[in-house]
Amino acid sequence: MEGNSTILILIASLTVAVLVVVIVIIFSIFQNKKIDFLNEQKEAEQRFKEEIIKSQLETQEQTLQNISWELHDNVGQLLSVARMQLNILQPQLKENQKELVNETGEIISKSLQEIRSLSKLLNPEMVKNIGLDEAIQLEIDRFN
């Protein structure tokens, strides 16, 4: 009987050991799958964030492009027309009025030049072509 109980204890011990090994293997597989899932989730979140940033940059570039075009095309044309009208009006004025109209024309010309410079700097393509450093230097020069 004692031999049988020893064999039973040995079989039970081996069974428990095999069960423990199987449970450890299953737990390890589960943990690896969980880690893989979490890594995939983090990667998807990172890709999503990158796409959002890319979309924001594209929107900003398009907005700057539109502002640049509006400044250059619409506001620039309006100032050019105003300057031409002053030039047409000037011969009909008295001498003291001519000086005032001439100064106003110079202000309009300077404004037109500033708007053209600003519209170029707002254009993302220009910054890409000449580089950020040179674009910043041009803006600094414009302020000086």
Short mmCIF file of N, CA and C in Angstrom, two decimals:
data_model
loop_
_atom_site.label_atom_id
_atom_site.label_comp_id
_atom_site.label_asym_id
_atom_site.label_seq_id
_atom_site.Cartn_x
_atom_site.Cartn_y
_atom_site.Cartn_z
N MET A 1 0.79 -1.18 0.00
CA MET A 1 0.00 0.00 0.00
C MET A 1 0.85 1.26 0.00
N GLU A 2 1.92 1.15 0.75
CA GLU A 2 2.78 2.31 0.83
C GLU A 2 3.38 2.62 -0.54
N GLY A 3 3.68 1.68 -1.32
CA GLY A 3 4.22 1.87 -2.66
C GLY A 3 3.20 2.55 -3.55
N ASN A 4 1.93 2.13 -3.36
CA ASN A 4 0.86 2.75 -4.16
C ASN A 4 0.67 4.21 -3.78
N SER A 5 0.73 4.50 -2.50
CA SER A 5 0.53 5.89 -2.07
C SER A 5 1.69 6.76 -2.54
N THR A 6 2.89 6.18 -2.57
CA THR A 6 4.04 6.94 -3.06
C THR A 6 3.86 7.23 -4.54
N ILE A 7 3.40 6.25 -5.28
CA ILE A 7 3.16 6.44 -6.71
C ILE A 7 2.06 7.48 -6.92
N LEU A 8 1.01 7.40 -6.12
CA LEU A 8 -0.09 8.38 -6.23
C LEU A 8 0.39 9.79 -5.90
N ILE A 9 1.20 9.88 -4.87
CA ILE A 9 1.75 11.19 -4.50
C ILE A 9 2.65 11.70 -5.62
N LEU A 10 3.45 10.83 -6.18
CA LEU A 10 4.33 11.20 -7.28
C LEU A 10 3.52 11.64 -8.50
N ILE A 11 2.49 10.89 -8.84
CA ILE A 11 1.63 11.24 -9.98
C ILE A 11 0.92 12.56 -9.71
N ALA A 12 0.42 12.73 -8.50
CA ALA A 12 -0.27 13.98 -8.14
C ALA A 12 0.70 15.15 -8.20
N SER A 13 1.91 14.94 -7.72
CA SER A 13 2.91 16.01 -7.75
C SER A 13 3.27 16.37 -9.19
N LEU A 14 3.46 15.35 -10.02
CA LEU A 14 3.76 15.60 -11.43
C LEU A 14 2.59 16.31 -12.12
N THR A 15 1.39 15.89 -11.79
CA THR A 15 0.20 16.53 -12.38
C THR A 15 0.13 18.00 -11.97
N VAL A 16 0.36 18.27 -10.70
CA VAL A 16 0.35 19.65 -10.22
C VAL A 16 1.47 20.44 -10.89
N ALA A 17 2.65 19.83 -11.02
CA ALA A 17 3.78 20.52 -11.65
C ALA A 17 3.46 20.82 -13.11
N VAL A 18 2.88 19.84 -13.81
CA VAL A 18 2.51 20.05 -15.22
C VAL A 18 1.45 21.15 -15.31
N LEU A 19 0.47 21.13 -14.42
CA LEU A 19 -0.57 22.17 -14.40
C LEU A 19 0.03 23.55 -14.15
N VAL A 20 0.97 23.61 -13.21
CA VAL A 20 1.62 24.89 -12.92
C VAL A 20 2.39 25.38 -14.15
N VAL A 21 3.13 24.47 -14.80
CA VAL A 21 3.87 24.84 -16.00
C VAL A 21 2.92 25.31 -17.10
N VAL A 22 1.82 24.58 -17.30
CA VAL A 22 0.82 24.96 -18.31
C VAL A 22 0.23 26.33 -17.98
N ILE A 23 -0.11 26.55 -16.72
CA ILE A 23 -0.68 27.84 -16.30
C ILE A 23 0.33 28.96 -16.52
N VAL A 24 1.60 28.72 -16.19
CA VAL A 24 2.64 29.73 -16.40
C VAL A 24 2.80 30.02 -17.89
N ILE A 25 2.79 28.99 -18.72
CA ILE A 25 2.91 29.18 -20.17
C ILE A 25 1.71 29.97 -20.71
N ILE A 26 0.50 29.59 -20.29
CA ILE A 26 -0.71 30.30 -20.74
C ILE A 26 -0.67 31.75 -20.27
N PHE A 27 -0.26 31.97 -19.02
CA PHE A 27 -0.17 33.33 -18.49
C PHE A 27 0.86 34.14 -19.28
N SER A 28 2.00 33.50 -19.59
CA SER A 28 3.05 34.17 -20.35
C SER A 28 2.55 34.54 -21.75
N ILE A 29 1.86 33.62 -22.40
CA ILE A 29 1.30 33.90 -23.73
C ILE A 29 0.30 35.05 -23.64
N PHE A 30 -0.55 35.02 -22.64
CA PHE A 30 -1.55 36.08 -22.44
C PHE A 30 -0.86 37.43 -22.22
N GLN A 31 0.17 37.45 -21.40
CA GLN A 31 0.90 38.69 -21.13
C GLN A 31 1.55 39.23 -22.40
N ASN A 32 2.16 38.33 -23.19
CA ASN A 32 2.78 38.76 -24.44
C ASN A 32 1.74 39.35 -25.40
N LYS A 33 0.59 38.70 -25.49
CA LYS A 33 -0.48 39.23 -26.35
C LYS A 33 -0.97 40.57 -25.83
N LYS A 34 -1.06 40.70 -24.53
CA LYS A 34 -1.50 41.96 -23.93
C LYS A 34 -0.48 43.06 -24.23
N ILE A 35 0.80 42.76 -24.08
CA ILE A 35 1.86 43.73 -24.37
C ILE A 35 1.84 44.11 -25.85
N ASP A 36 1.69 43.11 -26.73
CA ASP A 36 1.61 43.40 -28.16
C ASP A 36 0.41 44.30 -28.47
N PHE A 37 -0.72 44.01 -27.86
CA PHE A 37 -1.92 44.82 -28.07
C PHE A 37 -1.70 46.26 -27.60
N LEU A 38 -1.10 46.41 -26.43
CA LEU A 38 -0.84 47.75 -25.91
C LEU A 38 0.14 48.51 -26.79
N ASN A 39 1.16 47.81 -27.30
CA ASN A 39 2.12 48.44 -28.20
C ASN A 39 1.45 48.88 -29.51
N GLU A 40 0.59 48.01 -30.05
CA GLU A 40 -0.15 48.37 -31.27
C GLU A 40 -1.06 49.57 -31.01
N GLN A 41 -1.66 49.59 -29.85
CA GLN A 41 -2.54 50.70 -29.49
C GLN A 41 -1.75 52.01 -29.38
N LYS A 42 -0.57 51.94 -28.77
CA LYS A 42 0.29 53.13 -28.67
C LYS A 42 0.74 53.60 -30.05
N GLU A 43 1.11 52.66 -30.91
CA GLU A 43 1.53 53.01 -32.26
C GLU A 43 0.38 53.66 -33.04
N ALA A 44 -0.82 53.11 -32.90
CA ALA A 44 -1.99 53.69 -33.58
C ALA A 44 -2.27 55.09 -33.05
N GLU A 45 -2.14 55.27 -31.75
CA GLU A 45 -2.34 56.59 -31.15
C GLU A 45 -1.29 57.58 -31.65
N GLN A 46 -0.05 57.13 -31.76
CA GLN A 46 1.03 57.98 -32.26
C GLN A 46 0.78 58.36 -33.72
N ARG A 47 0.37 57.39 -34.54
CA ARG A 47 0.07 57.69 -35.94
C ARG A 47 -1.09 58.68 -36.04
N PHE A 48 -2.09 58.52 -35.18
CA PHE A 48 -3.23 59.43 -35.16
C PHE A 48 -2.79 60.84 -34.81
N LYS A 49 -1.93 60.96 -33.78
CA LYS A 49 -1.42 62.28 -33.39
C LYS A 49 -0.62 62.91 -34.52
N GLU A 50 0.20 62.10 -35.19
CA GLU A 50 0.99 62.61 -36.31
C GLU A 50 0.09 63.10 -37.44
N GLU A 51 -0.99 62.37 -37.71
CA GLU A 51 -1.93 62.78 -38.75
C GLU A 51 -2.63 64.09 -38.37
N ILE A 52 -2.97 64.23 -37.10
CA ILE A 52 -3.60 65.48 -36.64
C ILE A 52 -2.64 66.65 -36.82
N ILE A 53 -1.39 66.46 -36.41
CA ILE A 53 -0.38 67.52 -36.56
C ILE A 53 -0.18 67.85 -38.04
N LYS A 54 -0.11 66.83 -38.87
CA LYS A 54 0.06 67.04 -40.30
C LYS A 54 -1.12 67.83 -40.87
N SER A 55 -2.33 67.47 -40.46
CA SER A 55 -3.53 68.19 -40.92
C SER A 55 -3.52 69.63 -40.45
N GLN A 56 -3.11 69.85 -39.21
CA GLN A 56 -3.04 71.22 -38.68
C GLN A 56 -2.02 72.04 -39.47
N LEU A 57 -0.88 71.46 -39.76
CA LEU A 57 0.15 72.18 -40.53
C LEU A 57 -0.34 72.50 -41.94
N GLU A 58 -1.02 71.53 -42.56
CA GLU A 58 -1.55 71.78 -43.90
C GLU A 58 -2.59 72.89 -43.87
N THR A 59 -3.43 72.89 -42.83
CA THR A 59 -4.45 73.93 -42.69
C THR A 59 -3.79 75.29 -42.48
N GLN A 60 -2.77 75.34 -41.64
CA GLN A 60 -2.06 76.60 -41.40
C GLN A 60 -1.39 77.10 -42.68
N GLU A 61 -0.76 76.19 -43.41
CA GLU A 61 -0.11 76.58 -44.66
C GLU A 61 -1.12 77.12 -45.66
N GLN A 62 -2.26 76.44 -45.76
CA GLN A 62 -3.30 76.89 -46.69
C GLN A 62 -3.85 78.24 -46.27
N THR A 63 -4.04 78.43 -44.97
CA THR A 63 -4.54 79.72 -44.47
C THR A 63 -3.54 80.83 -44.77
N LEU A 64 -2.27 80.57 -44.51
CA LEU A 64 -1.24 81.57 -44.81
C LEU A 64 -1.17 81.86 -46.31
N GLN A 65 -1.32 80.82 -47.11
CA GLN A 65 -1.33 80.99 -48.57
C GLN A 65 -2.49 81.88 -48.99
N ASN A 66 -3.67 81.63 -48.42
CA ASN A 66 -4.85 82.43 -48.76
C ASN A 66 -4.68 83.88 -48.33
N ILE A 67 -4.16 84.08 -47.13
CA ILE A 67 -3.93 85.45 -46.65
C ILE A 67 -2.91 86.15 -47.54
N SER A 68 -1.87 85.42 -47.92
CA SER A 68 -0.84 85.98 -48.80
C SER A 68 -1.45 86.42 -50.12
N TRP A 69 -2.28 85.56 -50.72
CA TRP A 69 -2.91 85.90 -51.99
C TRP A 69 -3.85 87.10 -51.84
N GLU A 70 -4.63 87.10 -50.75
CA GLU A 70 -5.55 88.22 -50.52
C GLU A 70 -4.80 89.53 -50.38
N LEU A 71 -3.73 89.51 -49.60
CA LEU A 71 -2.94 90.73 -49.43
C LEU A 71 -2.35 91.20 -50.75
N HIS A 72 -1.75 90.27 -51.46
CA HIS A 72 -1.06 90.63 -52.69
C HIS A 72 -2.05 91.04 -53.78
N ASP A 73 -3.07 90.24 -53.98
CA ASP A 73 -3.97 90.48 -55.10
C ASP A 73 -5.00 91.57 -54.80
N ASN A 74 -5.75 91.42 -53.72
CA ASN A 74 -6.86 92.35 -53.47
C ASN A 74 -6.41 93.66 -52.85
N VAL A 75 -5.75 93.60 -51.71
CA VAL A 75 -5.34 94.83 -51.03
C VAL A 75 -4.30 95.56 -51.86
N GLY A 76 -3.40 94.83 -52.46
CA GLY A 76 -2.38 95.45 -53.31
C GLY A 76 -3.01 96.18 -54.49
N GLN A 77 -4.01 95.57 -55.11
CA GLN A 77 -4.68 96.22 -56.24
C GLN A 77 -5.43 97.47 -55.79
N LEU A 78 -6.08 97.39 -54.65
CA LEU A 78 -6.81 98.56 -54.14
C LEU A 78 -5.86 99.73 -53.89
N LEU A 79 -4.73 99.44 -53.28
CA LEU A 79 -3.75 100.51 -53.04
C LEU A 79 -3.18 101.05 -54.34
N SER A 80 -2.96 100.19 -55.31
CA SER A 80 -2.45 100.65 -56.61
C SER A 80 -3.47 101.56 -57.29
N VAL A 81 -4.74 101.20 -57.23
CA VAL A 81 -5.79 102.05 -57.81
C VAL A 81 -5.86 103.39 -57.08
N ALA A 82 -5.75 103.37 -55.75
CA ALA A 82 -5.78 104.61 -54.98
C ALA A 82 -4.61 105.51 -55.37
N ARG A 83 -3.45 104.92 -55.55
CA ARG A 83 -2.27 105.70 -55.95
C ARG A 83 -2.45 106.28 -57.35
N MET A 84 -3.01 105.49 -58.27
CA MET A 84 -3.26 106.00 -59.62
C MET A 84 -4.28 107.14 -59.61
N GLN A 85 -5.31 107.00 -58.80
CA GLN A 85 -6.31 108.07 -58.73
C GLN A 85 -5.71 109.35 -58.16
N LEU A 86 -4.83 109.22 -57.19
CA LEU A 86 -4.15 110.42 -56.68
C LEU A 86 -3.29 111.06 -57.76
N ASN A 87 -2.62 110.24 -58.56
CA ASN A 87 -1.80 110.78 -59.65
C ASN A 87 -2.66 111.49 -60.69
N ILE A 88 -3.84 110.97 -60.95
CA ILE A 88 -4.76 111.61 -61.89
C ILE A 88 -5.27 112.93 -61.32
N LEU A 89 -5.54 112.94 -60.03
CA LEU A 89 -6.09 114.11 -59.36
C LEU A 89 -5.06 115.23 -59.17
N GLN A 90 -3.81 114.88 -59.03
CA GLN A 90 -2.77 115.84 -58.65
C GLN A 90 -2.65 117.05 -59.60
N PRO A 91 -2.70 116.91 -60.91
CA PRO A 91 -2.55 118.09 -61.77
C PRO A 91 -3.68 119.12 -61.60
N GLN A 92 -4.80 118.70 -61.09
CA GLN A 92 -5.95 119.59 -60.94
C GLN A 92 -5.92 120.36 -59.62
N LEU A 93 -4.96 120.09 -58.78
CA LEU A 93 -4.93 120.67 -57.44
C LEU A 93 -4.06 121.92 -57.37
N LYS A 94 -4.31 122.69 -56.32
CA LYS A 94 -3.46 123.85 -56.04
C LYS A 94 -2.13 123.35 -55.48
N GLU A 95 -1.14 124.22 -55.47
CA GLU A 95 0.21 123.84 -55.08
C GLU A 95 0.28 123.27 -53.66
N ASN A 96 -0.40 123.88 -52.70
CA ASN A 96 -0.35 123.38 -51.31
C ASN A 96 -1.06 122.02 -51.18
N GLN A 97 -2.06 121.78 -52.01
CA GLN A 97 -2.76 120.50 -51.99
C GLN A 97 -1.93 119.41 -52.68
N LYS A 98 -1.16 119.80 -53.68
CA LYS A 98 -0.33 118.83 -54.40
C LYS A 98 0.68 118.18 -53.46
N GLU A 99 1.24 118.97 -52.57
CA GLU A 99 2.22 118.42 -51.62
C GLU A 99 1.58 117.38 -50.72
N LEU A 100 0.38 117.68 -50.23
CA LEU A 100 -0.35 116.73 -49.37
C LEU A 100 -0.70 115.46 -50.13
N VAL A 101 -1.16 115.62 -51.37
CA VAL A 101 -1.50 114.45 -52.19
C VAL A 101 -0.24 113.65 -52.50
N ASN A 102 0.87 114.33 -52.74
CA ASN A 102 2.14 113.65 -53.01
C ASN A 102 2.58 112.83 -51.79
N GLU A 103 2.47 113.41 -50.59
CA GLU A 103 2.81 112.68 -49.36
C GLU A 103 1.89 111.47 -49.18
N THR A 104 0.61 111.67 -49.46
CA THR A 104 -0.35 110.56 -49.35
C THR A 104 0.02 109.45 -50.34
N GLY A 105 0.40 109.84 -51.54
CA GLY A 105 0.84 108.86 -52.55
C GLY A 105 2.06 108.08 -52.09
N GLU A 106 3.00 108.77 -51.44
CA GLU A 106 4.19 108.09 -50.92
C GLU A 106 3.82 107.11 -49.81
N ILE A 107 2.87 107.50 -48.96
CA ILE A 107 2.41 106.60 -47.90
C ILE A 107 1.76 105.37 -48.51
N ILE A 108 0.94 105.59 -49.53
CA ILE A 108 0.29 104.46 -50.20
C ILE A 108 1.34 103.56 -50.85
N SER A 109 2.35 104.15 -51.48
CA SER A 109 3.41 103.35 -52.11
C SER A 109 4.17 102.53 -51.07
N LYS A 110 4.47 103.14 -49.93
CA LYS A 110 5.17 102.41 -48.87
C LYS A 110 4.28 101.29 -48.32
N SER A 111 2.99 101.58 -48.17
CA SER A 111 2.05 100.55 -47.69
C SER A 111 1.99 99.40 -48.68
N LEU A 112 1.96 99.73 -49.95
CA LEU A 112 1.93 98.70 -50.99
C LEU A 112 3.18 97.84 -50.94
N GLN A 113 4.32 98.47 -50.76
CA GLN A 113 5.59 97.74 -50.66
C GLN A 113 5.59 96.82 -49.43
N GLU A 114 5.10 97.33 -48.30
CA GLU A 114 5.04 96.53 -47.07
C GLU A 114 4.11 95.33 -47.24
N ILE A 115 2.97 95.56 -47.87
CA ILE A 115 2.01 94.47 -48.08
C ILE A 115 2.60 93.41 -49.01
N ARG A 116 3.28 93.83 -50.04
CA ARG A 116 3.91 92.86 -50.95
C ARG A 116 4.97 92.04 -50.22
N SER A 117 5.78 92.71 -49.40
CA SER A 117 6.80 91.99 -48.63
C SER A 117 6.16 91.01 -47.66
N LEU A 118 5.14 91.48 -46.97
CA LEU A 118 4.45 90.62 -46.01
C LEU A 118 3.78 89.45 -46.71
N SER A 119 3.16 89.69 -47.85
CA SER A 119 2.49 88.60 -48.55
C SER A 119 3.49 87.55 -49.03
N LYS A 120 4.69 87.99 -49.39
CA LYS A 120 5.72 87.03 -49.79
C LYS A 120 6.17 86.19 -48.60
N LEU A 121 6.32 86.83 -47.45
CA LEU A 121 6.78 86.10 -46.27
C LEU A 121 5.70 85.16 -45.72
N LEU A 122 4.44 85.50 -45.95
CA LEU A 122 3.36 84.63 -45.48
C LEU A 122 3.18 83.41 -46.38
N ASN A 123 3.72 83.48 -47.56
CA ASN A 123 3.58 82.39 -48.51
C ASN A 123 4.51 81.25 -48.10
N PRO A 124 3.94 80.10 -47.72
CA PRO A 124 4.77 78.97 -47.27
C PRO A 124 5.75 78.48 -48.34
N GLU A 125 5.37 78.61 -49.60
CA GLU A 125 6.27 78.17 -50.67
C GLU A 125 7.55 79.01 -50.68
N MET A 126 7.41 80.28 -50.40
CA MET A 126 8.58 81.16 -50.39
C MET A 126 9.53 80.76 -49.26
N VAL A 127 8.95 80.46 -48.10
CA VAL A 127 9.78 80.03 -46.97
C VAL A 127 10.48 78.72 -47.30
N LYS A 128 9.77 77.81 -47.98
CA LYS A 128 10.38 76.54 -48.37
C LYS A 128 11.52 76.77 -49.36
N ASN A 129 11.32 77.71 -50.28
CA ASN A 129 12.32 77.95 -51.32
C ASN A 129 13.58 78.62 -50.79
N ILE A 130 13.42 79.64 -49.95
CA ILE A 130 14.60 80.37 -49.49
C ILE A 130 15.11 79.89 -48.14
N GLY A 131 14.30 79.13 -47.43
CA GLY A 131 14.70 78.63 -46.12
C GLY A 131 14.21 79.53 -45.00
N LEU A 132 14.02 78.93 -43.85
CA LEU A 132 13.47 79.65 -42.70
C LEU A 132 14.41 80.74 -42.22
N ASP A 133 15.71 80.46 -42.18
CA ASP A 133 16.68 81.45 -41.70
C ASP A 133 16.62 82.73 -42.53
N GLU A 134 16.64 82.56 -43.85
CA GLU A 134 16.63 83.74 -44.71
C GLU A 134 15.29 84.46 -44.64
N ALA A 135 14.19 83.71 -44.51
CA ALA A 135 12.87 84.34 -44.38
C ALA A 135 12.80 85.18 -43.11
N ILE A 136 13.35 84.66 -42.03
CA ILE A 136 13.37 85.42 -40.77
C ILE A 136 14.25 86.66 -40.93
N GLN A 137 15.39 86.51 -41.58
CA GLN A 137 16.28 87.65 -41.80
C GLN A 137 15.59 88.72 -42.65
N LEU A 138 14.85 88.31 -43.67
CA LEU A 138 14.11 89.28 -44.49
C LEU A 138 13.07 90.03 -43.67
N GLU A 139 12.42 89.31 -42.79
CA GLU A 139 11.41 89.95 -41.93
C GLU A 139 12.07 90.93 -40.97
N ILE A 140 13.21 90.56 -40.42
CA ILE A 140 13.95 91.47 -39.53
C ILE A 140 14.38 92.72 -40.30
N ASP A 141 14.89 92.51 -41.51
CA ASP A 141 15.29 93.65 -42.34
C ASP A 141 14.10 94.55 -42.67
N ARG A 142 12.95 93.94 -42.87
CA ARG A 142 11.75 94.71 -43.19
C ARG A 142 11.37 95.61 -42.02
N PHE A 143 11.54 95.14 -40.81
CA PHE A 143 11.20 95.94 -39.64
C PHE A 143 12.22 97.04 -39.38
N ASN A 144 13.46 96.82 -39.80
CA ASN A 144 14.50 97.83 -39.58
C ASN A 144 14.43 98.82 -40.68
#
